[in-house]
Amino acid sequence: MDLAPRREINRNLLEGRVHGPSTSGEATARALERAADARTVVLVEGVSDQMAVEAVADRNQIDLAADRVVVLPIGGAHALSRFARRFGPLGDGMRLLGLCDAGEETVFLRGLAEARVGTSRSRVEMEQLGFFVCVEDLEDELIRAVHEERVVEIIESQGDLRPFRSLQTQPAWRDQELPAQLHRFFGSGARRKLRYARLLAESVELDRLPYPLQGLLARL
C-alpha cells in the first residue's frame, strides 16, 4: 500500500482520539469529564481497551452516551482502587463495571474490596459484580476470536504486512507461534495498539465475541 493512503486510513481510524506520549492521561481526562453525568462507569486498564469496548458496543447498537455509560481508561490495574472509591459506593455511588488482564486479576480483586464494591474473592464472584478477566489480555482474546489468519489479512489491508514479516524474522520471535507474534506486533507502538484494538473489535463476528466482552455488554 502506498504511504499516503495508509496515512489516511490511520488518521480516519484515530479521528477524534488522542495519541502520542500523552495518550493515556488525555484519554482518562476526557472520560472523567463525561463521567460527571454518567450512571455507569466501565473501568478498563488502557485506551486500547476503551476503544475496543466502545467499538463492540456500537456494533451491538448500544448507545453509550444515551445510556450515560462512560468507558474510563484508568492507566493500569493499580489505579483501580482509586477510581472505584471515587465512583463507587464510597464516592459518587455510580454503577461500576470493568475488564482486566489475567495477570492483574488479584490487583482488581483487592482494589474492589478496598473500594467496598461488593464482596469478591474469586473470578466468579468478580464476574457477578460485572468485572471480567481477559486471558491473557483483550488483544489476545480478540486475536483468537477473529482468528489469526484473518488477523494477518487485516494487517495486510492496513499496509503493515512488511513490518510484521520483519518482526517474524527477528531472533526473539521467529520461533514463536503466530498468535504471540501478532500480539507482540500490536504492542510494539502506541498508535498501532490503538488502531488494531479498534480494527479487531470491528472485525470479530458478533457471535464470536470473547467471553469477557460478552459478559460486559450483557451488563450495559
mmCIF file of C-alpha atoms in Angstrom:
data_model
loop_
_atom_site.group_PDB
_atom_site.id
_atom_site.type_symbol
_atom_site.label_atom_id
_atom_site.label_comp_id
_atom_site.label_asym_id
_atom_site.label_seq_id
_atom_site.Cartn_x
_atom_site.Cartn_y
_atom_site.Cartn_z
ATOM 1 C CA MET A 1 0.000 0.000 0.000
ATOM 2 C CA ASP A 2 1.268 3.498 -0.838
ATOM 3 C CA LEU A 3 2.266 5.645 2.111
ATOM 4 C CA ALA A 4 -0.348 8.385 1.517
ATOM 5 C CA PRO A 5 -3.421 6.056 1.549
ATOM 6 C CA ARG A 6 -2.006 4.269 4.560
ATOM 7 C CA ARG A 7 -1.670 7.536 6.459
ATOM 8 C CA GLU A 8 -5.253 8.433 5.534
ATOM 9 C CA ILE A 9 -6.534 5.103 6.880
ATOM 10 C CA ASN A 10 -4.625 5.584 10.112
ATOM 11 C CA ARG A 11 -5.911 9.134 10.507
ATOM 12 C CA ASN A 12 -9.521 8.043 9.966
ATOM 13 C CA LEU A 13 -9.231 5.212 12.481
ATOM 14 C CA LEU A 14 -7.953 7.545 15.189
ATOM 15 C CA GLU A 15 -10.068 10.571 14.247
ATOM 16 C CA GLY A 16 -11.210 12.349 17.392
ATOM 17 C CA ARG A 17 -8.783 10.330 19.511
ATOM 18 C CA VAL A 18 -5.773 11.498 21.424
ATOM 19 C CA HIS A 19 -2.495 9.812 20.589
ATOM 20 C CA GLY A 20 1.178 10.249 21.265
ATOM 21 C CA PRO A 21 3.132 10.304 24.541
ATOM 22 C CA SER A 22 0.216 11.809 26.497
ATOM 23 C CA THR A 23 -2.446 9.463 25.111
ATOM 24 C CA SER A 24 -3.321 7.711 28.352
ATOM 25 C CA GLY A 25 -3.582 10.821 30.515
ATOM 26 C CA GLU A 26 -5.594 12.784 27.966
ATOM 27 C CA ALA A 27 -7.989 9.906 27.282
ATOM 28 C CA THR A 28 -8.571 9.499 31.015
ATOM 29 C CA ALA A 29 -9.153 13.238 31.430
ATOM 30 C CA ARG A 30 -11.722 13.279 28.630
ATOM 31 C CA ALA A 31 -13.535 10.263 30.045
ATOM 32 C CA LEU A 32 -13.551 11.842 33.501
ATOM 33 C CA GLU A 33 -15.294 14.910 32.076
ATOM 34 C CA ARG A 34 -18.046 12.708 30.628
ATOM 35 C CA ALA A 35 -18.257 10.677 33.837
ATOM 36 C CA ALA A 36 -19.570 13.701 35.723
ATOM 37 C CA ASP A 37 -23.009 12.983 34.223
ATOM 38 C CA ALA A 38 -22.725 9.177 33.992
ATOM 39 C CA ARG A 39 -24.832 6.490 35.595
ATOM 40 C CA THR A 40 -22.419 3.651 34.771
ATOM 41 C CA VAL A 41 -18.632 3.777 34.636
ATOM 42 C CA VAL A 42 -16.745 0.937 32.933
ATOM 43 C CA LEU A 43 -13.218 0.734 34.321
ATOM 44 C CA VAL A 44 -10.626 -0.624 31.870
ATOM 45 C CA GLU A 45 -6.859 -0.686 32.120
ATOM 46 C CA GLY A 46 -5.886 1.199 28.950
ATOM 47 C CA VAL A 47 -7.014 3.264 25.979
ATOM 48 C CA SER A 48 -6.923 0.302 23.582
ATOM 49 C CA ASP A 49 -9.394 -1.497 25.855
ATOM 50 C CA GLN A 50 -11.598 1.601 25.829
ATOM 51 C CA MET A 51 -11.569 1.714 22.026
ATOM 52 C CA ALA A 52 -12.423 -1.973 21.703
ATOM 53 C CA VAL A 53 -15.296 -1.801 24.201
ATOM 54 C CA GLU A 54 -16.751 1.291 22.552
ATOM 55 C CA ALA A 55 -16.468 -0.305 19.105
ATOM 56 C CA VAL A 56 -18.276 -3.527 20.031
ATOM 57 C CA ALA A 57 -20.936 -1.588 21.935
ATOM 58 C CA ASP A 58 -21.590 0.473 18.813
ATOM 59 C CA ARG A 59 -21.787 -2.652 16.669
ATOM 60 C CA ASN A 60 -24.350 -4.063 19.096
ATOM 61 C CA GLN A 61 -26.373 -0.847 18.751
ATOM 62 C CA ILE A 62 -25.709 0.169 22.341
ATOM 63 C CA ASP A 63 -25.707 3.961 22.599
ATOM 64 C CA LEU A 64 -23.294 4.541 25.455
ATOM 65 C CA ALA A 65 -23.862 8.296 25.545
ATOM 66 C CA ALA A 66 -27.645 7.979 25.596
ATOM 67 C CA ASP A 67 -27.417 5.343 28.324
ATOM 68 C CA ARG A 68 -24.991 7.581 30.254
ATOM 69 C CA VAL A 69 -22.249 4.960 30.206
ATOM 70 C CA VAL A 70 -18.600 6.054 30.194
ATOM 71 C CA VAL A 71 -15.688 3.731 29.451
ATOM 72 C CA LEU A 72 -12.819 5.030 31.568
ATOM 73 C CA PRO A 73 -9.182 4.004 30.928
ATOM 74 C CA ILE A 74 -7.588 4.126 34.358
ATOM 75 C CA GLY A 75 -3.942 3.863 33.291
ATOM 76 C CA GLY A 76 -3.191 0.450 34.768
ATOM 77 C CA ALA A 77 -4.718 -2.015 37.183
ATOM 78 C CA HIS A 78 -3.148 -0.476 40.284
ATOM 79 C CA ALA A 79 -5.287 2.632 39.801
ATOM 80 C CA LEU A 80 -8.498 0.621 40.142
ATOM 81 C CA SER A 81 -8.946 1.192 43.864
ATOM 82 C CA ARG A 82 -8.660 4.969 43.469
ATOM 83 C CA PHE A 83 -11.252 5.197 40.702
ATOM 84 C CA ALA A 84 -13.560 2.623 42.275
ATOM 85 C CA ARG A 85 -13.522 4.642 45.503
ATOM 86 C CA ARG A 86 -14.279 7.824 43.579
ATOM 87 C CA PHE A 87 -17.205 6.495 41.566
ATOM 88 C CA GLY A 88 -18.420 3.530 43.626
ATOM 89 C CA PRO A 89 -20.331 3.220 46.902
ATOM 90 C CA LEU A 90 -17.709 5.162 48.883
ATOM 91 C CA GLY A 91 -17.944 8.067 46.421
ATOM 92 C CA ASP A 92 -20.489 9.063 43.781
ATOM 93 C CA GLY A 93 -22.449 5.832 44.053
ATOM 94 C CA MET A 94 -22.390 5.062 40.332
ATOM 95 C CA ARG A 95 -22.771 1.601 38.872
ATOM 96 C CA LEU A 96 -19.341 0.111 38.161
ATOM 97 C CA LEU A 97 -18.328 -2.488 35.590
ATOM 98 C CA GLY A 98 -14.938 -3.396 34.186
ATOM 99 C CA LEU A 99 -12.349 -5.506 32.399
ATOM 100 C CA CYS A 100 -8.848 -6.528 33.410
ATOM 101 C CA ASP A 101 -5.987 -8.696 32.152
ATOM 102 C CA ALA A 102 -5.453 -12.121 33.668
ATOM 103 C CA GLY A 103 -2.162 -11.003 35.178
ATOM 104 C CA GLU A 104 -3.937 -8.225 37.069
ATOM 105 C CA GLU A 105 -6.826 -10.286 38.419
ATOM 106 C CA THR A 106 -5.599 -10.254 42.011
ATOM 107 C CA VAL A 107 -4.991 -6.500 41.811
ATOM 108 C CA PHE A 108 -8.589 -5.964 40.719
ATOM 109 C CA LEU A 109 -9.918 -8.280 43.412
ATOM 110 C CA ARG A 110 -8.003 -6.344 46.049
ATOM 111 C CA GLY A 111 -8.986 -2.972 44.610
ATOM 112 C CA LEU A 112 -12.684 -3.814 44.525
ATOM 113 C CA ALA A 113 -12.529 -4.981 48.137
ATOM 114 C CA GLU A 114 -10.747 -1.808 49.227
ATOM 115 C CA ALA A 115 -13.389 0.309 47.484
ATOM 116 C CA ARG A 116 -16.216 -1.714 49.042
ATOM 117 C CA VAL A 117 -17.580 -2.707 45.637
ATOM 118 C CA GLY A 118 -19.411 -5.820 46.794
ATOM 119 C CA THR A 119 -17.567 -8.859 48.051
ATOM 120 C CA SER A 120 -15.392 -10.758 45.608
ATOM 121 C CA ARG A 121 -12.775 -13.348 46.487
ATOM 122 C CA SER A 122 -12.716 -15.198 43.157
ATOM 123 C CA ARG A 123 -13.144 -14.646 39.438
ATOM 124 C CA VAL A 124 -16.696 -15.978 39.580
ATOM 125 C CA GLU A 125 -17.636 -13.536 42.320
ATOM 126 C CA MET A 126 -15.923 -10.714 40.462
ATOM 127 C CA GLU A 127 -17.977 -11.503 37.354
ATOM 128 C CA GLN A 128 -21.139 -11.358 39.442
ATOM 129 C CA LEU A 129 -20.194 -7.759 40.206
ATOM 130 C CA GLY A 130 -19.730 -7.037 36.494
ATOM 131 C CA PHE A 131 -15.931 -7.270 36.252
ATOM 132 C CA PHE A 132 -14.484 -9.692 33.701
ATOM 133 C CA VAL A 133 -10.990 -11.109 33.171
ATOM 134 C CA CYS A 134 -9.304 -11.289 29.752
ATOM 135 C CA VAL A 135 -6.867 -14.120 29.035
ATOM 136 C CA GLU A 136 -4.135 -13.004 28.627
ATOM 137 C CA ASP A 137 -5.445 -9.547 27.707
ATOM 138 C CA LEU A 138 -8.135 -8.131 25.422
ATOM 139 C CA GLU A 139 -5.876 -8.092 22.346
ATOM 140 C CA ASP A 140 -5.108 -11.770 22.887
ATOM 141 C CA GLU A 141 -8.830 -12.536 23.246
ATOM 142 C CA LEU A 142 -9.620 -10.662 20.029
ATOM 143 C CA ILE A 143 -6.817 -12.339 18.059
ATOM 144 C CA ARG A 144 -8.280 -15.740 18.944
ATOM 145 C CA ALA A 145 -11.850 -14.634 18.223
ATOM 146 C CA VAL A 146 -11.051 -13.076 14.846
ATOM 147 C CA HIS A 147 -8.664 -15.998 14.064
ATOM 148 C CA GLU A 148 -5.010 -15.466 13.434
ATOM 149 C CA GLU A 149 -5.084 -15.926 9.639
ATOM 150 C CA ARG A 150 -7.802 -13.305 9.302
ATOM 151 C CA VAL A 151 -5.775 -11.011 11.549
ATOM 152 C CA VAL A 152 -2.847 -11.265 9.119
ATOM 153 C CA GLU A 153 -5.222 -10.273 6.304
ATOM 154 C CA ILE A 154 -6.259 -7.209 8.311
ATOM 155 C CA ILE A 155 -2.602 -6.301 8.819
ATOM 156 C CA GLU A 156 -2.047 -6.582 5.070
ATOM 157 C CA SER A 157 -5.078 -4.389 4.359
ATOM 158 C CA GLN A 158 -3.516 -1.673 6.520
ATOM 159 C CA GLY A 159 -0.219 -1.747 4.633
ATOM 160 C CA ASP A 160 1.588 -3.210 7.645
ATOM 161 C CA LEU A 161 2.474 -6.638 6.307
ATOM 162 C CA ARG A 162 6.128 -5.792 5.613
ATOM 163 C CA PRO A 163 6.919 -4.629 9.185
ATOM 164 C CA PHE A 164 5.032 -7.624 10.536
ATOM 165 C CA ARG A 165 7.061 -10.030 8.386
ATOM 166 C CA SER A 166 10.195 -8.248 9.569
ATOM 167 C CA LEU A 167 9.228 -8.900 13.187
ATOM 168 C CA GLN A 168 8.684 -12.573 12.376
ATOM 169 C CA THR A 169 12.304 -12.883 11.242
ATOM 170 C CA GLN A 170 13.763 -11.393 14.417
ATOM 171 C CA PRO A 171 15.652 -13.971 16.534
ATOM 172 C CA ALA A 172 13.441 -13.399 19.572
ATOM 173 C CA TRP A 173 10.234 -14.001 17.601
ATOM 174 C CA ARG A 174 10.891 -16.234 14.600
ATOM 175 C CA ASP A 175 10.291 -19.443 16.575
ATOM 176 C CA GLN A 176 7.201 -18.138 18.350
ATOM 177 C CA GLU A 177 3.662 -19.153 17.438
ATOM 178 C CA LEU A 178 1.718 -16.807 15.163
ATOM 179 C CA PRO A 179 -0.649 -15.511 17.906
ATOM 180 C CA ALA A 180 2.336 -14.495 20.028
ATOM 181 C CA GLN A 181 3.924 -12.725 17.066
ATOM 182 C CA LEU A 182 0.690 -10.866 16.351
ATOM 183 C CA HIS A 183 0.334 -9.845 19.971
ATOM 184 C CA ARG A 184 3.892 -8.513 20.033
ATOM 185 C CA PHE A 185 3.385 -6.635 16.757
ATOM 186 C CA PHE A 186 0.306 -4.840 18.047
ATOM 187 C CA GLY A 187 2.010 -3.909 21.288
ATOM 188 C CA SER A 188 5.141 -2.505 19.661
ATOM 189 C CA GLY A 189 3.753 1.016 19.213
ATOM 190 C CA ALA A 190 1.108 3.155 20.926
ATOM 191 C CA ARG A 191 -0.666 4.208 17.723
ATOM 192 C CA ARG A 192 -0.532 0.667 16.344
ATOM 193 C CA LYS A 193 -2.004 -0.762 19.546
ATOM 194 C CA LEU A 194 -4.911 1.693 19.383
ATOM 195 C CA ARG A 195 -5.566 1.206 15.676
ATOM 196 C CA TYR A 196 -5.642 -2.556 15.863
ATOM 197 C CA ALA A 197 -7.735 -2.647 19.016
ATOM 198 C CA ARG A 198 -10.444 -0.896 17.036
ATOM 199 C CA LEU A 199 -9.836 -2.872 13.825
ATOM 200 C CA LEU A 200 -10.069 -6.226 15.597
ATOM 201 C CA ALA A 201 -13.162 -5.163 17.545
ATOM 202 C CA GLU A 202 -14.796 -4.109 14.294
ATOM 203 C CA SER A 203 -13.802 -7.345 12.532
ATOM 204 C CA VAL A 204 -14.807 -10.020 15.031
ATOM 205 C CA GLU A 205 -18.086 -11.768 14.297
ATOM 206 C CA LEU A 206 -20.638 -10.735 16.894
ATOM 207 C CA ASP A 207 -21.459 -14.363 17.681
ATOM 208 C CA ARG A 208 -17.739 -14.931 18.374
ATOM 209 C CA LEU A 209 -17.170 -12.039 20.760
ATOM 210 C CA PRO A 210 -14.722 -13.004 23.510
ATOM 211 C CA TYR A 211 -16.406 -14.082 26.719
ATOM 212 C CA PRO A 212 -15.292 -11.029 28.748
ATOM 213 C CA LEU A 213 -16.810 -8.669 26.162
ATOM 214 C CA GLN A 214 -19.994 -10.721 26.006
ATOM 215 C CA GLY A 215 -20.319 -10.556 29.773
ATOM 216 C CA LEU A 216 -19.650 -6.834 29.896
ATOM 217 C CA LEU A 217 -22.089 -5.975 27.090
ATOM 218 C CA ALA A 218 -24.796 -8.021 28.786
ATOM 219 C CA ARG A 219 -24.491 -5.706 31.817
ATOM 220 C CA LEU A 220 -24.670 -2.433 29.914
#
